Coordinates of C-alpha atoms and ligand atoms in Angstrom, one line a residue:
M427 CA -7.5 105.8 -78.9
A428 CA -4.7 106.5 -76.3
K429 CA -7.4 107.2 -73.8
A430 CA -9.2 103.9 -74.5
D431 CA -6.0 102.0 -74.2
G432 CA -5.3 103.7 -70.9
A433 CA -8.7 102.8 -69.6
R434 CA -8.3 99.1 -70.7
H435 CA -4.9 99.0 -69.0
K436 CA -6.4 100.4 -65.9
F437 CA -9.3 98.1 -65.6
G438 CA -7.5 95.1 -67.1
M439 CA -5.0 95.1 -64.2
D440 CA -4.1 91.5 -63.2
A441 CA -4.8 90.2 -59.8
F442 CA -1.1 90.3 -58.8
T443 CA -0.7 94.0 -59.7
R444 CA -3.9 94.8 -57.7
W445 CA -2.6 92.9 -54.7
R446 CA 0.8 94.5 -55.0
R447 CA -0.7 98.0 -55.1
G448 CA -3.0 97.2 -52.2
M449 CA 0.0 96.0 -50.1
R450 CA 2.0 99.1 -51.0
A451 CA -0.9 101.4 -49.9
L452 CA -1.2 99.4 -46.7
V453 CA 2.5 99.7 -45.9
R454 CA 2.4 103.5 -46.7
G455 CA -0.5 103.8 -44.3
W456 CA 1.5 102.4 -41.5
S457 CA 4.9 103.9 -42.1
W458 CA 5.0 107.0 -44.2
R459 CA 7.8 107.5 -46.7
P460 CA 8.2 110.6 -48.8
S461 CA 7.8 110.2 -52.5
P462 CA 11.2 110.1 -54.4
G463 CA 12.4 113.6 -54.9
A464 CA 10.4 115.1 -52.0
P465 CA 12.4 116.9 -49.3
R466 CA 13.0 114.3 -46.5
T467 CA 11.4 116.0 -43.6
G468 CA 11.7 118.7 -41.0
R469 CA 12.3 122.4 -41.5
V470 CA 11.6 122.7 -45.2
R471 CA 8.4 123.7 -47.0
L472 CA 5.6 121.3 -46.1
E473 CA 4.8 118.7 -48.7
C474 CA 2.7 115.6 -48.2
D475 CA 1.4 112.7 -50.3
A476 CA -2.0 114.3 -50.4
P477 CA -4.0 111.4 -52.0
E478 CA -2.5 108.9 -49.6
L479 CA -3.1 111.2 -46.5
G480 CA -6.6 111.8 -47.8
R481 CA -7.2 108.0 -47.6
F482 CA -6.1 108.0 -44.0
V483 CA -8.3 110.9 -43.2
W484 CA -11.3 109.4 -45.0
H485 CA -11.0 105.9 -43.8
R486 CA -9.5 106.1 -40.3
L487 CA -10.1 109.6 -38.9
L488 CA -13.5 110.8 -40.1
P489 CA -15.3 107.7 -38.7
V490 CA -13.9 108.7 -35.3
V491 CA -13.9 112.5 -35.2
E492 CA -16.5 113.3 -37.9
T493 CA -16.4 116.8 -39.5
S494 CA -16.9 119.2 -36.5
P495 CA -15.1 121.1 -35.2
Y496 CA -12.5 120.2 -37.9
P497 CA -13.8 119.7 -41.4
P498 CA -11.8 117.4 -43.7
H499 CA -9.5 120.0 -45.2
E500 CA -8.6 121.1 -41.7
L501 CA -7.9 117.5 -40.7
M502 CA -5.7 117.2 -43.7
L503 CA -3.6 120.1 -42.6
M504 CA -3.4 118.9 -39.0
C505 CA -2.2 115.5 -40.2
A506 CA 0.1 116.8 -42.9
V507 CA 2.1 118.9 -40.4
V508 CA 2.6 115.9 -38.1
V509 CA 3.7 113.6 -40.9
H510 CA 6.0 116.2 -42.4
L511 CA 7.5 117.7 -39.2
R512 CA 7.6 114.5 -37.1
P513 CA 7.5 116.6 -33.9
D514 CA 9.0 115.1 -30.7
V515 CA 6.3 117.0 -28.7
I516 CA 2.8 118.1 -29.5
V517 CA 1.2 120.6 -27.0
E518 CA -2.3 121.8 -27.5
W519 CA -5.1 123.7 -25.7
G520 CA -8.0 123.6 -25.0
T521 CA -8.7 119.9 -24.7
H522 CA -12.5 120.3 -24.6
L523 CA -13.8 116.8 -25.6
G524 CA -10.4 115.8 -27.0
V525 CA -11.1 115.8 -30.7
S526 CA -7.9 117.5 -31.8
A527 CA -5.9 115.5 -29.3
R528 CA -7.4 112.3 -30.8
V529 CA -6.4 113.5 -34.3
F530 CA -2.8 114.1 -33.2
H531 CA -2.6 110.7 -31.5
E532 CA -4.1 108.8 -34.4
V533 CA -1.9 110.4 -37.1
A534 CA 1.3 110.0 -35.1
Q535 CA 0.5 106.3 -34.4
A536 CA -0.5 105.5 -38.0
Y537 CA 2.7 107.2 -39.5
G538 CA 5.2 106.0 -36.8
V539 CA 5.9 109.5 -35.4
A540 CA 7.4 109.0 -32.0
T541 CA 5.9 112.0 -30.1
Q542 CA 4.3 112.9 -26.8
V543 CA 0.9 114.5 -27.0
H544 CA 0.0 116.9 -24.2
S545 CA -3.4 118.5 -24.0
I546 CA -4.3 121.3 -21.6
D547 CA -7.7 122.8 -20.4
L548 CA -8.7 125.1 -17.7
P549 CA -9.5 123.6 -14.3
P550 CA -13.2 123.1 -13.7
G551 CA -13.3 126.0 -11.2
V552 CA -12.4 128.5 -13.9
A553 CA -15.4 129.9 -15.7
H554 CA -15.2 129.7 -19.5
A555 CA -18.2 129.6 -21.8
E556 CA -16.8 126.6 -23.7
H557 CA -15.4 124.6 -20.7
P558 CA -16.6 120.9 -21.2
G559 CA -16.9 120.2 -17.5
D560 CA -16.6 116.5 -16.7
R561 CA -16.6 115.6 -20.4
R562 CA -13.1 117.0 -20.7
G563 CA -10.9 114.7 -22.9
L564 CA -13.6 112.1 -23.4
L565 CA -12.1 110.9 -26.7
V566 CA -8.6 110.4 -25.4
R567 CA -9.0 109.2 -21.8
H568 CA -8.0 105.7 -22.6
L569 CA -5.0 106.7 -24.8
P570 CA -1.4 107.8 -24.2
V571 CA -2.3 111.5 -24.3
T572 CA -1.3 113.4 -21.2
L573 CA -4.1 115.7 -19.9
H574 CA -3.2 118.8 -17.9
E575 CA -5.3 121.3 -16.0
G576 CA -4.2 124.9 -16.1
D577 CA -3.7 128.0 -18.3
G578 CA -2.6 126.7 -21.7
P579 CA 0.3 128.8 -22.6
V580 CA 1.7 128.8 -19.1
V581 CA 1.6 125.0 -18.8
A582 CA 3.0 124.8 -22.3
Q583 CA 6.0 126.9 -21.5
A584 CA 7.3 124.2 -19.1
L585 CA 6.5 121.4 -21.5
L586 CA 8.3 123.1 -24.4
R587 CA 11.5 123.9 -22.6
H588 CA 13.2 120.7 -23.6
A589 CA 11.5 120.0 -26.9
R590 CA 13.7 119.8 -30.0
N591 CA 11.0 120.0 -32.7
P592 CA 7.7 121.0 -31.1
L593 CA 4.2 121.5 -32.7
V594 CA 1.8 123.7 -30.7
F595 CA -1.9 123.8 -31.5
I596 CA -3.7 126.9 -30.1
D597 CA -7.4 126.4 -29.7
G598 CA -8.3 128.0 -26.4
D599 CA -10.0 131.3 -25.9
H600 CA -10.4 132.9 -29.4
R601 CA -10.4 136.6 -28.5
Y602 CA -7.6 138.8 -30.1
E603 CA -5.8 139.5 -26.8
S604 CA -5.9 135.8 -25.7
V605 CA -4.5 134.4 -28.9
L606 CA -1.8 137.1 -29.0
R607 CA -0.8 136.2 -25.4
D608 CA -0.9 132.5 -26.2
G609 CA 1.4 133.0 -29.2
R610 CA 3.8 135.3 -27.4
L611 CA 4.3 133.0 -24.5
V612 CA 4.9 130.0 -26.8
L613 CA 7.4 131.8 -29.0
Q614 CA 9.3 133.1 -26.0
A615 CA 9.7 129.6 -24.7
A616 CA 10.2 127.8 -28.1
P617 CA 11.1 130.2 -30.9
N618 CA 11.4 127.3 -33.3
A619 CA 7.9 125.9 -32.7
A620 CA 5.6 125.2 -35.5
L621 CA 2.2 126.8 -34.7
L622 CA -1.3 125.8 -35.6
F623 CA -4.1 128.1 -34.8
H624 CA -7.8 127.3 -35.0
D625 CA -10.8 129.6 -35.8
T626 CA -8.7 131.8 -38.2
F627 CA -11.2 132.2 -41.0
F628 CA -11.1 135.8 -42.3
Q629 CA -14.1 137.2 -44.2
P630 CA -13.9 141.0 -44.6
G631 CA -17.2 142.7 -44.0
S632 CA -18.6 139.8 -42.0
G633 CA -19.4 139.9 -38.3
Y634 CA -17.0 136.9 -37.7
N635 CA -14.5 137.0 -34.9
H636 CA -11.2 137.9 -36.6
G637 CA -9.3 137.8 -33.3
P638 CA -7.1 134.8 -34.1
H639 CA -6.4 135.9 -37.7
D640 CA -5.4 139.4 -36.7
S641 CA -3.3 138.3 -33.8
I642 CA -1.3 136.0 -36.0
R643 CA -0.4 138.9 -38.3
V644 CA 0.9 140.8 -35.3
L645 CA 2.9 137.8 -34.0
L646 CA 4.6 137.2 -37.4
R647 CA 5.7 140.9 -37.4
E648 CA 6.8 140.9 -33.7
F649 CA 8.8 137.7 -33.9
G650 CA 10.3 138.4 -37.4
R651 CA 8.5 135.5 -38.9
E652 CA 7.0 137.2 -41.9
D653 CA 9.0 134.9 -44.3
C654 CA 7.7 131.7 -42.6
Q655 CA 5.6 129.3 -44.6
V656 CA 2.0 130.1 -43.7
I657 CA -0.7 127.6 -44.9
E658 CA -4.4 128.3 -44.4
A659 CA -7.3 125.9 -44.5
A660 CA -9.7 128.7 -45.3
L661 CA -12.7 127.4 -47.2
G662 CA -15.1 128.7 -44.5
L663 CA -15.6 128.7 -40.8
P664 CA -13.9 127.8 -38.5
G665 CA -10.5 127.9 -40.3
L666 CA -7.1 126.7 -39.5
M667 CA -3.7 128.4 -40.0
L668 CA -0.2 126.8 -39.9
V669 CA 2.9 128.8 -39.3
M670 CA 6.0 126.7 -40.0
P671 CA 9.4 127.8 -38.6
R672 CA 12.1 128.9 -40.9
G673 CA 14.4 126.2 -42.3
Ligands
LIG822 C1 -13.1 125.4 -28.9 S1 -12.8 124.5 -27.5 C2 -11.5 123.5 -28.1 C3 -11.9 122.3 -28.9 C4 -10.9 121.1 -28.8 N1 -9.6 121.4 -29.3 C5 -11.4 119.8 -29.4 O1 -10.8 119.3 -30.3 O2 -12.5 119.3 -29.0 C6 -12.0 125.6 -26.5 C7 -11.5 125.1 -25.2 O3 -10.5 125.9 -24.7 C8 -10.5 126.0 -23.3 N2 -9.7 127.1 -22.9 C9 -10.0 128.5 -23.0 N3 -9.0 129.2 -22.5 C10 -8.0 128.4 -22.1 C11 -6.8 128.6 -21.5 N4 -6.3 129.8 -21.3 N5 -6.0 127.5 -21.3 C12 -6.5 126.2 -21.5 N6 -7.7 126.0 -22.1 C13 -8.5 127.1 -22.4 C14 -12.0 126.0 -23.0 O4 -12.3 125.5 -21.7 C15 -12.5 125.0 -24.1 O5 -12.6 123.7 -23.5

């Protein structure tokens, strides 16, 4: 009986209520506000309005960036950290076609996060199997995303020097030694940075590259960050891991 009443109430909603809810959803889409009782923002455990953020990912992001190399649950995590942390600077490498740079740009713009997005890739003369050549940054060329050429962590060190609340996305070379070096150079320059790593999926007994996953464990120990909040989007390959700084 109660269920039937609930259903009638839901579908019997008058036009004004529907309009008001629609307007609220629209406003939330443009300027995110935490739900009452949620921690405000910044260096506390991450929390997002998951259904609302899901609508943004579904309607605004997926039509632009599709599901590769970042499937929807990874896109959710990339967006949630931007909305929650409201970083003043986002530094990422490698740029490749600019999918991740586009994600950071779109979510910052939609949620009113005043941030500078910097994306780094190797110069064309440096051989790397994944280097995109002249397609570098294709998805962000017309947008206010600053593209740099160079070695990711080295360029990042200079960009991070004056950042208050940085987010760093590490998606360059995925070998163990490379990710370890990337993480070390970032944490030396910006010990309070929030770190996102790509290609972190861990499947014991598989032949997958566990370099990123293993190097993050070492970094957490080396930099005394074992009590940080670590969130994994780990349903399958490629996998994404967030390490939030301590509060
Ligand atoms: C998997 S792709 C990155 C995908 C990209 N984030 C996107 O959204 O399209 C890896 C990229 O990292 C670049 N790369 C590898 N080592 C790097 C380094 N040390 N510094 C900067 N970029 C690097 C490669 O040239 C390649 O473009």
